[in-house]
Amino acid sequence: MAEAVSFDECFQTFPKLDSPADLDAFWKEGFQQLKKIPLRETYKTVLKGSFIWESLNEVTYDSIGNYTIHGKLSIPRKRGDRPVVVFFHDYLGGLEEIQKGYSDLGVAQLHITLRGHGAEMIQAPID
């Protein structure tokens, strides 16, 4: 029978992470490049009505490399400003669904589709 292992012992094999010396400069340069790109956002309501408690919208905006970022925006029917939670799905997992619990609390949700994922994903042929 195997001996029980503590939680901390499970992570002793991870290598030490040393950030490169220019990591801050890398991120600063990346943000400066992003700020130069006009957003050219689009916003299209897909679902709205008196029988539902939120509207569902498709949004897009321009990004680096002439790439268009896609997403879904769910806005609860609540007057005034409301907080927003932004979801980025796992690279290996599927896209996140709108979470009813957030909508019930009056929180808007923006679900971003990462580059190369979703409907615009191109599959390489399998030989």
mmCIF file of N, CA and C in Angstrom:
data_model
loop_
_atom_site.group_PDB
_atom_site.id
_atom_site.type_symbol
_atom_site.label_atom_id
_atom_site.label_comp_id
_atom_site.label_asym_id
_atom_site.label_seq_id
_atom_site.Cartn_x
_atom_site.Cartn_y
_atom_site.Cartn_z
ATOM 1 N N MET A 1 0.846 -1.171 0.000
ATOM 2 C CA MET A 1 0.000 0.000 0.000
ATOM 3 C C MET A 1 0.897 1.242 0.000
ATOM 4 N N ALA A 2 0.547 2.228 -0.824
ATOM 5 C CA ALA A 2 1.341 3.453 -0.930
ATOM 6 C C ALA A 2 1.135 4.327 0.297
ATOM 7 N N GLU A 3 2.208 5.000 0.664
ATOM 8 C CA GLU A 3 2.159 5.904 1.812
ATOM 9 C C GLU A 3 1.527 7.229 1.392
ATOM 10 N N ALA A 4 0.728 7.826 2.262
ATOM 11 C CA ALA A 4 0.074 9.101 1.965
ATOM 12 C C ALA A 4 1.123 10.192 1.783
ATOM 13 N N VAL A 5 0.861 11.064 0.833
ATOM 14 C CA VAL A 5 1.769 12.174 0.527
ATOM 15 C C VAL A 5 1.049 13.473 0.872
ATOM 16 N N SER A 6 1.768 14.400 1.481
ATOM 17 C CA SER A 6 1.154 15.685 1.840
ATOM 18 C C SER A 6 0.975 16.546 0.582
ATOM 19 N N PHE A 7 0.099 17.521 0.677
ATOM 20 C CA PHE A 7 -0.162 18.435 -0.430
ATOM 21 C C PHE A 7 1.122 19.128 -0.879
ATOM 22 N N ASP A 8 1.921 19.633 0.071
ATOM 23 C CA ASP A 8 3.152 20.353 -0.267
ATOM 24 C C ASP A 8 4.154 19.460 -0.982
ATOM 25 N N GLU A 9 4.210 18.184 -0.636
ATOM 26 C CA GLU A 9 5.157 17.266 -1.274
ATOM 27 C C GLU A 9 4.831 17.044 -2.758
ATOM 28 N N CYS A 10 3.594 17.219 -3.125
ATOM 29 C CA CYS A 10 3.200 17.028 -4.526
ATOM 30 C C CYS A 10 3.863 18.046 -5.447
ATOM 31 N N PHE A 11 4.266 19.177 -4.923
ATOM 32 C CA PHE A 11 4.787 20.251 -5.765
ATOM 33 C C PHE A 11 6.298 20.442 -5.622
ATOM 34 N N GLN A 12 6.998 19.508 -5.041
ATOM 35 C CA GLN A 12 8.445 19.629 -4.882
ATOM 36 C C GLN A 12 9.191 19.402 -6.189
ATOM 37 N N THR A 13 8.555 18.826 -7.179
ATOM 38 C CA THR A 13 9.239 18.544 -8.441
ATOM 39 C C THR A 13 9.142 19.691 -9.436
ATOM 40 N N PHE A 14 8.382 20.735 -9.136
ATOM 41 C CA PHE A 14 8.295 21.866 -10.051
ATOM 42 C C PHE A 14 9.632 22.597 -10.093
ATOM 43 N N PRO A 15 10.097 22.973 -11.286
ATOM 44 C CA PRO A 15 11.346 23.727 -11.374
ATOM 45 C C PRO A 15 11.153 25.148 -10.833
ATOM 46 N N LYS A 16 12.224 25.731 -10.389
ATOM 47 C CA LYS A 16 12.174 27.107 -9.920
ATOM 48 C C LYS A 16 11.945 28.013 -11.128
ATOM 49 N N LEU A 17 11.041 28.948 -10.985
ATOM 50 C CA LEU A 17 10.748 29.866 -12.080
ATOM 51 C C LEU A 17 11.556 31.140 -11.916
ATOM 52 N N ASP A 18 12.397 31.395 -12.884
ATOM 53 C CA ASP A 18 13.190 32.620 -12.893
ATOM 54 C C ASP A 18 12.722 33.481 -14.057
ATOM 55 N N SER A 19 12.152 34.624 -13.741
ATOM 56 C CA SER A 19 11.692 35.525 -14.796
ATOM 57 C C SER A 19 12.888 36.156 -15.490
ATOM 58 N N PRO A 20 12.810 36.333 -16.805
ATOM 59 C CA PRO A 20 13.908 37.006 -17.507
ATOM 60 C C PRO A 20 14.053 38.440 -17.010
ATOM 61 N N ALA A 21 15.256 38.955 -17.101
ATOM 62 C CA ALA A 21 15.541 40.306 -16.606
ATOM 63 C C ALA A 21 14.721 41.363 -17.337
ATOM 64 N N ASP A 22 14.369 41.108 -18.603
ATOM 65 C CA ASP A 22 13.648 42.105 -19.394
ATOM 66 C C ASP A 22 12.133 41.864 -19.429
ATOM 67 N N LEU A 23 11.595 41.118 -18.466
ATOM 68 C CA LEU A 23 10.167 40.785 -18.473
ATOM 69 C C LEU A 23 9.297 42.040 -18.400
ATOM 70 N N ASP A 24 9.637 42.978 -17.532
ATOM 71 C CA ASP A 24 8.842 44.211 -17.429
ATOM 72 C C ASP A 24 8.891 45.005 -18.730
ATOM 73 N N ALA A 25 10.061 45.066 -19.361
ATOM 74 C CA ALA A 25 10.203 45.779 -20.636
ATOM 75 C C ALA A 25 9.380 45.087 -21.726
ATOM 76 N N PHE A 26 9.346 43.763 -21.720
ATOM 77 C CA PHE A 26 8.566 42.992 -22.682
ATOM 78 C C PHE A 26 7.087 43.371 -22.594
ATOM 79 N N TRP A 27 6.535 43.369 -21.378
ATOM 80 C CA TRP A 27 5.115 43.694 -21.206
ATOM 81 C C TRP A 27 4.837 45.160 -21.518
ATOM 82 N N LYS A 28 5.741 46.041 -21.142
ATOM 83 C CA LYS A 28 5.556 47.467 -21.418
ATOM 84 C C LYS A 28 5.504 47.704 -22.931
ATOM 85 N N GLU A 29 6.406 47.072 -23.668
ATOM 86 C CA GLU A 29 6.425 47.207 -25.127
ATOM 87 C C GLU A 29 5.143 46.630 -25.745
ATOM 88 N N GLY A 30 4.706 45.486 -25.237
ATOM 89 C CA GLY A 30 3.478 44.881 -25.748
ATOM 90 C C GLY A 30 2.271 45.773 -25.545
ATOM 91 N N PHE A 31 2.151 46.372 -24.373
ATOM 92 C CA PHE A 31 1.020 47.270 -24.107
ATOM 93 C C PHE A 31 1.100 48.521 -24.976
ATOM 94 N N GLN A 32 2.306 49.029 -25.211
ATOM 95 C CA GLN A 32 2.447 50.198 -26.081
ATOM 96 C C GLN A 32 2.003 49.874 -27.500
ATOM 97 N N GLN A 33 2.339 48.672 -27.993
ATOM 98 C CA GLN A 33 1.897 48.260 -29.329
ATOM 99 C C GLN A 33 0.375 48.151 -29.394
ATOM 100 N N LEU A 34 -0.224 47.570 -28.354
ATOM 101 C CA LEU A 34 -1.685 47.436 -28.333
ATOM 102 C C LEU A 34 -2.392 48.787 -28.334
ATOM 103 N N LYS A 35 -1.831 49.763 -27.617
ATOM 104 C CA LYS A 35 -2.464 51.082 -27.535
ATOM 105 C C LYS A 35 -2.478 51.787 -28.884
ATOM 106 N N LYS A 36 -1.599 51.405 -29.805
ATOM 107 C CA LYS A 36 -1.535 52.036 -31.129
ATOM 108 C C LYS A 36 -2.597 51.488 -32.081
ATOM 109 N N ILE A 37 -3.221 50.382 -31.744
ATOM 110 C CA ILE A 37 -4.190 49.742 -32.626
ATOM 111 C C ILE A 37 -5.576 50.300 -32.335
ATOM 112 N N PRO A 38 -6.228 50.877 -33.357
ATOM 113 C CA PRO A 38 -7.611 51.323 -33.138
ATOM 114 C C PRO A 38 -8.510 50.115 -32.886
ATOM 115 N N LEU A 39 -9.424 50.215 -31.939
ATOM 116 C CA LEU A 39 -10.268 49.082 -31.577
ATOM 117 C C LEU A 39 -11.214 48.647 -32.699
ATOM 118 N N ARG A 40 -11.827 49.585 -33.395
ATOM 119 C CA ARG A 40 -12.831 49.291 -34.419
ATOM 120 C C ARG A 40 -13.777 48.187 -33.947
ATOM 121 N N GLU A 41 -14.383 48.448 -32.807
ATOM 122 C CA GLU A 41 -15.254 47.437 -32.204
ATOM 123 C C GLU A 41 -16.599 47.367 -32.920
ATOM 124 N N THR A 42 -17.206 46.182 -32.879
ATOM 125 C CA THR A 42 -18.579 46.007 -33.351
ATOM 126 C C THR A 42 -19.367 45.396 -32.206
ATOM 127 N N TYR A 43 -20.642 45.634 -32.226
ATOM 128 C CA TYR A 43 -21.524 45.208 -31.141
ATOM 129 C C TYR A 43 -22.862 44.878 -31.773
ATOM 130 N N LYS A 44 -23.270 43.611 -31.717
ATOM 131 C CA LYS A 44 -24.519 43.184 -32.344
ATOM 132 C C LYS A 44 -25.352 42.418 -31.318
ATOM 133 N N THR A 45 -26.557 42.900 -31.054
ATOM 134 C CA THR A 45 -27.449 42.215 -30.120
ATOM 135 C C THR A 45 -28.018 40.978 -30.800
ATOM 136 N N VAL A 46 -27.870 39.836 -30.134
ATOM 137 C CA VAL A 46 -28.336 38.567 -30.670
ATOM 138 C C VAL A 46 -29.648 38.153 -30.032
ATOM 139 N N LEU A 47 -29.802 38.443 -28.748
ATOM 140 C CA LEU A 47 -30.981 38.001 -28.011
ATOM 141 C C LEU A 47 -31.378 39.089 -27.020
ATOM 142 N N LYS A 48 -32.628 39.528 -27.126
ATOM 143 C CA LYS A 48 -33.120 40.544 -26.195
ATOM 144 C C LYS A 48 -34.632 40.452 -26.186
ATOM 145 N N GLY A 49 -35.223 40.582 -25.036
ATOM 146 C CA GLY A 49 -36.675 40.546 -24.971
ATOM 147 C C GLY A 49 -37.166 40.713 -23.561
ATOM 148 N N SER A 50 -38.451 40.908 -23.431
ATOM 149 C CA SER A 50 -39.021 41.158 -22.110
ATOM 150 C C SER A 50 -39.116 39.879 -21.278
ATOM 151 N N PHE A 51 -39.029 38.706 -21.927
ATOM 152 C CA PHE A 51 -39.156 37.450 -21.198
ATOM 153 C C PHE A 51 -37.828 36.964 -20.605
ATOM 154 N N ILE A 52 -36.741 37.620 -20.936
ATOM 155 C CA ILE A 52 -35.435 37.213 -20.392
ATOM 156 C C ILE A 52 -34.886 38.314 -19.501
ATOM 157 N N TRP A 53 -33.933 37.939 -18.684
ATOM 158 C CA TRP A 53 -33.383 38.887 -17.717
ATOM 159 C C TRP A 53 -32.069 39.495 -18.156
ATOM 160 N N GLU A 54 -31.652 39.226 -19.413
ATOM 161 C CA GLU A 54 -30.399 39.776 -19.896
ATOM 162 C C GLU A 54 -30.428 39.863 -21.409
ATOM 163 N N SER A 55 -29.495 40.627 -21.964
ATOM 164 C CA SER A 55 -29.328 40.634 -23.415
ATOM 165 C C SER A 55 -28.008 39.934 -23.730
ATOM 166 N N LEU A 56 -27.966 39.274 -24.875
ATOM 167 C CA LEU A 56 -26.761 38.589 -25.320
ATOM 168 C C LEU A 56 -26.283 39.273 -26.579
ATOM 169 N N ASN A 57 -24.993 39.597 -26.624
ATOM 170 C CA ASN A 57 -24.438 40.376 -27.717
ATOM 171 C C ASN A 57 -23.164 39.729 -28.237
ATOM 172 N N GLU A 58 -22.939 39.839 -29.541
ATOM 173 C CA GLU A 58 -21.674 39.431 -30.133
ATOM 174 C C GLU A 58 -20.825 40.683 -30.261
ATOM 175 N N VAL A 59 -19.578 40.608 -29.822
ATOM 176 C CA VAL A 59 -18.676 41.752 -29.905
ATOM 177 C C VAL A 59 -17.403 41.325 -30.629
ATOM 178 N N THR A 60 -16.787 42.271 -31.317
ATOM 179 C CA THR A 60 -15.479 42.057 -31.932
ATOM 180 C C THR A 60 -14.657 43.320 -31.749
ATOM 181 N N TYR A 61 -13.347 43.159 -31.777
ATOM 182 C CA TYR A 61 -12.457 44.313 -31.800
ATOM 183 C C TYR A 61 -11.133 43.887 -32.412
ATOM 184 N N ASP A 62 -10.420 44.862 -32.976
ATOM 185 C CA ASP A 62 -9.152 44.577 -33.647
ATOM 186 C C ASP A 62 -8.039 44.373 -32.641
ATOM 187 N N SER A 63 -7.065 43.551 -33.044
ATOM 188 C CA SER A 63 -5.918 43.265 -32.195
ATOM 189 C C SER A 63 -4.651 43.255 -33.047
ATOM 190 N N ILE A 64 -3.559 42.857 -32.452
ATOM 191 C CA ILE A 64 -2.260 42.812 -33.126
ATOM 192 C C ILE A 64 -2.302 41.836 -34.295
ATOM 193 N N GLY A 65 -1.573 42.172 -35.365
ATOM 194 C CA GLY A 65 -1.439 41.283 -36.503
ATOM 195 C C GLY A 65 -2.693 41.188 -37.351
ATOM 196 N N ASN A 66 -3.462 42.267 -37.452
ATOM 197 C CA ASN A 66 -4.710 42.276 -38.221
ATOM 198 C C ASN A 66 -5.663 41.160 -37.799
ATOM 199 N N TYR A 67 -5.661 40.822 -36.548
ATOM 200 C CA TYR A 67 -6.536 39.772 -36.042
ATOM 201 C C TYR A 67 -7.738 40.411 -35.366
ATOM 202 N N THR A 68 -8.896 39.823 -35.564
ATOM 203 C CA THR A 68 -10.121 40.296 -34.917
ATOM 204 C C THR A 68 -10.447 39.367 -33.754
ATOM 205 N N ILE A 69 -10.603 39.939 -32.568
ATOM 206 C CA ILE A 69 -10.972 39.190 -31.373
ATOM 207 C C ILE A 69 -12.500 39.135 -31.308
ATOM 208 N N HIS A 70 -13.038 37.954 -31.010
ATOM 209 C CA HIS A 70 -14.482 37.753 -30.919
ATOM 210 C C HIS A 70 -14.868 37.460 -29.472
ATOM 211 N N GLY A 71 -16.098 37.782 -29.135
ATOM 212 C CA GLY A 71 -16.576 37.467 -27.793
ATOM 213 C C GLY A 71 -18.086 37.553 -27.693
ATOM 214 N N LYS A 72 -18.584 37.072 -26.566
ATOM 215 C CA LYS A 72 -20.009 37.172 -26.236
ATOM 216 C C LYS A 72 -20.122 38.050 -24.994
ATOM 217 N N LEU A 73 -21.058 38.978 -25.024
ATOM 218 C CA LEU A 73 -21.284 39.875 -23.895
ATOM 219 C C LEU A 73 -22.706 39.704 -23.408
ATOM 220 N N SER A 74 -22.854 39.311 -22.171
ATOM 221 C CA SER A 74 -24.159 39.145 -21.545
ATOM 222 C C SER A 74 -24.350 40.297 -20.562
ATOM 223 N N ILE A 75 -25.431 41.046 -20.752
ATOM 224 C CA ILE A 75 -25.708 42.205 -19.898
ATOM 225 C C ILE A 75 -27.040 42.004 -19.195
ATOM 226 N N PRO A 76 -27.020 41.914 -17.863
ATOM 227 C CA PRO A 76 -28.286 41.771 -17.130
ATOM 228 C C PRO A 76 -29.129 43.042 -17.248
ATOM 229 N N ARG A 77 -30.431 42.862 -17.190
ATOM 230 C CA ARG A 77 -31.326 44.022 -17.218
ATOM 231 C C ARG A 77 -31.311 44.660 -15.842
ATOM 232 N N LYS A 78 -30.475 45.630 -15.687
ATOM 233 C CA LYS A 78 -30.359 46.363 -14.426
ATOM 234 C C LYS A 78 -29.917 47.772 -14.798
ATOM 235 N N ARG A 79 -30.550 48.742 -14.242
ATOM 236 C CA ARG A 79 -30.196 50.121 -14.581
ATOM 237 C C ARG A 79 -28.872 50.524 -13.938
ATOM 238 N N GLY A 80 -28.187 51.438 -14.603
ATOM 239 C CA GLY A 80 -26.948 51.987 -14.064
ATOM 240 C C GLY A 80 -25.733 51.139 -14.378
ATOM 241 N N ASP A 81 -24.615 51.569 -13.831
ATOM 242 C CA ASP A 81 -23.364 50.854 -14.040
ATOM 243 C C ASP A 81 -23.408 49.511 -13.335
ATOM 244 N N ARG A 82 -22.743 48.542 -13.918
ATOM 245 C CA ARG A 82 -22.675 47.211 -13.304
ATOM 246 C C ARG A 82 -21.276 46.662 -13.506
ATOM 247 N N PRO A 83 -20.839 45.813 -12.605
ATOM 248 C CA PRO A 83 -19.507 45.214 -12.766
ATOM 249 C C PRO A 83 -19.507 44.220 -13.934
ATOM 250 N N VAL A 84 -18.310 43.932 -14.453
ATOM 251 C CA VAL A 84 -18.156 42.990 -15.563
ATOM 252 C C VAL A 84 -17.074 41.982 -15.194
ATOM 253 N N VAL A 85 -17.354 40.708 -15.459
ATOM 254 C CA VAL A 85 -16.365 39.644 -15.313
ATOM 255 C C VAL A 85 -15.948 39.242 -16.720
ATOM 256 N N VAL A 86 -14.634 39.193 -16.983
ATOM 257 C CA VAL A 86 -14.126 38.799 -18.297
ATOM 258 C C VAL A 86 -13.598 37.377 -18.196
ATOM 259 N N PHE A 87 -14.079 36.501 -19.079
ATOM 260 C CA PHE A 87 -13.679 35.091 -19.101
ATOM 261 C C PHE A 87 -12.770 34.840 -20.296
ATOM 262 N N PHE A 88 -11.629 34.202 -20.061
ATOM 263 C CA PHE A 88 -10.759 33.685 -21.111
ATOM 264 C C PHE A 88 -10.744 32.181 -20.930
ATOM 265 N N HIS A 89 -11.230 31.446 -21.918
ATOM 266 C CA HIS A 89 -11.346 30.002 -21.768
ATOM 267 C C HIS A 89 -9.970 29.335 -21.771
ATOM 268 N N ASP A 90 -9.932 28.127 -21.269
ATOM 269 C CA ASP A 90 -8.726 27.320 -21.222
ATOM 270 C C ASP A 90 -8.366 26.912 -22.648
ATOM 271 N N TYR A 91 -7.073 26.940 -22.992
ATOM 272 C CA TYR A 91 -6.647 26.560 -24.340
ATOM 273 C C TYR A 91 -7.100 25.159 -24.715
ATOM 274 N N LEU A 92 -7.137 24.251 -23.762
ATOM 275 C CA LEU A 92 -7.485 22.868 -24.058
ATOM 276 C C LEU A 92 -8.957 22.571 -23.841
ATOM 277 N N GLY A 93 -9.666 23.496 -23.245
ATOM 278 C CA GLY A 93 -11.073 23.260 -22.951
ATOM 279 C C GLY A 93 -11.982 23.974 -23.931
ATOM 280 N N GLY A 94 -13.255 23.780 -23.744
ATOM 281 C CA GLY A 94 -14.248 24.439 -24.584
ATOM 282 C C GLY A 94 -14.515 25.853 -24.107
ATOM 283 N N LEU A 95 -15.343 26.555 -24.862
ATOM 284 C CA LEU A 95 -15.702 27.915 -24.495
ATOM 285 C C LEU A 95 -16.618 27.902 -23.283
ATOM 286 N N GLU A 96 -16.457 28.880 -22.423
ATOM 287 C CA GLU A 96 -17.281 28.998 -21.224
ATOM 288 C C GLU A 96 -18.694 29.440 -21.600
ATOM 289 N N GLU A 97 -19.658 28.950 -20.870
ATOM 290 C CA GLU A 97 -21.040 29.364 -21.064
ATOM 291 C C GLU A 97 -21.357 30.520 -20.114
ATOM 292 N N ILE A 98 -22.402 31.273 -20.448
ATOM 293 C CA ILE A 98 -22.858 32.365 -19.584
ATOM 294 C C ILE A 98 -23.277 31.760 -18.248
ATOM 295 N N GLN A 99 -22.798 32.350 -17.164
ATOM 296 C CA GLN A 99 -23.069 31.851 -15.818
ATOM 297 C C GLN A 99 -24.291 32.574 -15.236
ATOM 298 N N LYS A 100 -25.375 31.845 -15.047
ATOM 299 C CA LYS A 100 -26.624 32.434 -14.555
ATOM 300 C C LYS A 100 -26.442 33.113 -13.196
ATOM 301 N N GLY A 101 -25.594 32.555 -12.353
ATOM 302 C CA GLY A 101 -25.377 33.138 -11.031
ATOM 303 C C GLY A 101 -24.891 34.579 -11.095
ATOM 304 N N TYR A 102 -23.987 34.867 -12.033
ATOM 305 C CA TYR A 102 -23.509 36.251 -12.192
ATOM 306 C C TYR A 102 -24.639 37.145 -12.688
ATOM 307 N N SER A 103 -25.414 36.655 -13.645
ATOM 308 C CA SER A 103 -26.529 37.443 -14.178
ATOM 309 C C SER A 103 -27.522 37.773 -13.073
ATOM 310 N N ASP A 104 -27.811 36.787 -12.222
ATOM 311 C CA ASP A 104 -28.750 37.008 -11.116
ATOM 312 C C ASP A 104 -28.258 38.084 -10.159
ATOM 313 N N LEU A 105 -26.935 38.231 -10.044
ATOM 314 C CA LEU A 105 -26.351 39.253 -9.167
ATOM 315 C C LEU A 105 -26.224 40.613 -9.856
ATOM 316 N N GLY A 106 -26.586 40.682 -11.156
ATOM 317 C CA GLY A 106 -26.476 41.940 -11.890
ATOM 318 C C GLY A 106 -25.094 42.185 -12.458
ATOM 319 N N VAL A 107 -24.300 41.126 -12.632
ATOM 320 C CA VAL A 107 -22.943 41.242 -13.147
ATOM 321 C C VAL A 107 -22.937 40.883 -14.631
ATOM 322 N N ALA A 108 -22.393 41.785 -15.461
ATOM 323 C CA ALA A 108 -22.251 41.509 -16.887
ATOM 324 C C ALA A 108 -21.082 40.546 -17.092
ATOM 325 N N GLN A 109 -21.110 39.800 -18.209
ATOM 326 C CA GLN A 109 -20.059 38.824 -18.499
ATOM 327 C C GLN A 109 -19.581 38.988 -19.933
ATOM 328 N N LEU A 110 -18.275 39.071 -20.113
ATOM 329 C CA LEU A 110 -17.674 39.113 -21.441
ATOM 330 C C LEU A 110 -16.838 37.858 -21.598
ATOM 331 N N HIS A 111 -17.222 37.005 -22.542
ATOM 332 C CA HIS A 111 -16.528 35.746 -22.798
ATOM 333 C C HIS A 111 -15.717 35.898 -24.082
ATOM 334 N N ILE A 112 -14.403 35.980 -23.946
ATOM 335 C CA ILE A 112 -13.497 36.180 -25.072
ATOM 336 C C ILE A 112 -13.144 34.837 -25.699
ATOM 337 N N THR A 113 -13.181 34.777 -27.036
ATOM 338 C CA THR A 113 -12.716 33.598 -27.758
ATOM 339 C C THR A 113 -11.258 33.855 -28.141
ATOM 340 N N LEU A 114 -10.359 33.021 -27.659
ATOM 341 C CA LEU A 114 -8.939 33.212 -27.927
ATOM 342 C C LEU A 114 -8.618 33.016 -29.398
ATOM 343 N N ARG A 115 -7.530 33.607 -29.842
ATOM 344 C CA ARG A 115 -7.116 33.490 -31.247
ATOM 345 C C ARG A 115 -6.998 32.032 -31.650
ATOM 346 N N GLY A 116 -7.541 31.728 -32.828
ATOM 347 C CA GLY A 116 -7.435 30.378 -33.348
ATOM 348 C C GLY A 116 -8.388 29.384 -32.717
ATOM 349 N N HIS A 117 -9.325 29.832 -31.911
ATOM 350 C CA HIS A 117 -10.300 28.953 -31.263
ATOM 351 C C HIS A 117 -11.694 29.313 -31.743
ATOM 352 N N GLY A 118 -12.625 28.451 -31.510
ATOM 353 C CA GLY A 118 -14.008 28.724 -31.871
ATOM 354 C C GLY A 118 -14.258 28.519 -33.351
ATOM 355 N N ALA A 119 -15.234 29.227 -33.896
ATOM 356 C CA ALA A 119 -15.667 29.039 -35.280
ATOM 357 C C ALA A 119 -14.569 29.379 -36.279
ATOM 358 N N GLU A 120 -13.663 30.301 -35.920
ATOM 359 C CA GLU A 120 -12.622 30.698 -36.863
ATOM 360 C C GLU A 120 -11.405 29.774 -36.835
ATOM 361 N N MET A 121 -11.469 28.728 -36.029
ATOM 362 C CA MET A 121 -10.343 27.793 -35.917
ATOM 363 C C MET A 121 -10.183 27.000 -37.211
ATOM 364 N N ILE A 122 -8.962 26.906 -37.705
ATOM 365 C CA ILE A 122 -8.666 26.161 -38.927
ATOM 366 C C ILE A 122 -8.022 24.838 -38.526
ATOM 367 N N GLN A 123 -8.604 23.750 -38.984
ATOM 368 C CA GLN A 123 -8.076 22.420 -38.666
ATOM 369 C C GLN A 123 -7.144 21.982 -39.779
ATOM 370 N N ALA A 124 -5.980 21.467 -39.431
ATOM 371 C CA ALA A 124 -5.060 20.901 -40.413
ATOM 372 C C ALA A 124 -5.559 19.526 -40.817
ATOM 373 N N PRO A 125 -5.437 19.181 -42.099
ATOM 374 C CA PRO A 125 -5.901 17.856 -42.517
ATOM 375 C C PRO A 125 -5.056 16.759 -41.878
ATOM 376 N N ILE A 126 -5.695 15.662 -41.558
ATOM 377 C CA ILE A 126 -5.002 14.521 -40.969
ATOM 378 C C ILE A 126 -4.713 13.526 -42.089
ATOM 379 N N ASP A 127 -3.458 13.148 -42.212
ATOM 380 C CA ASP A 127 -3.067 12.178 -43.256
ATOM 381 C C ASP A 127 -3.337 10.764 -42.839
#
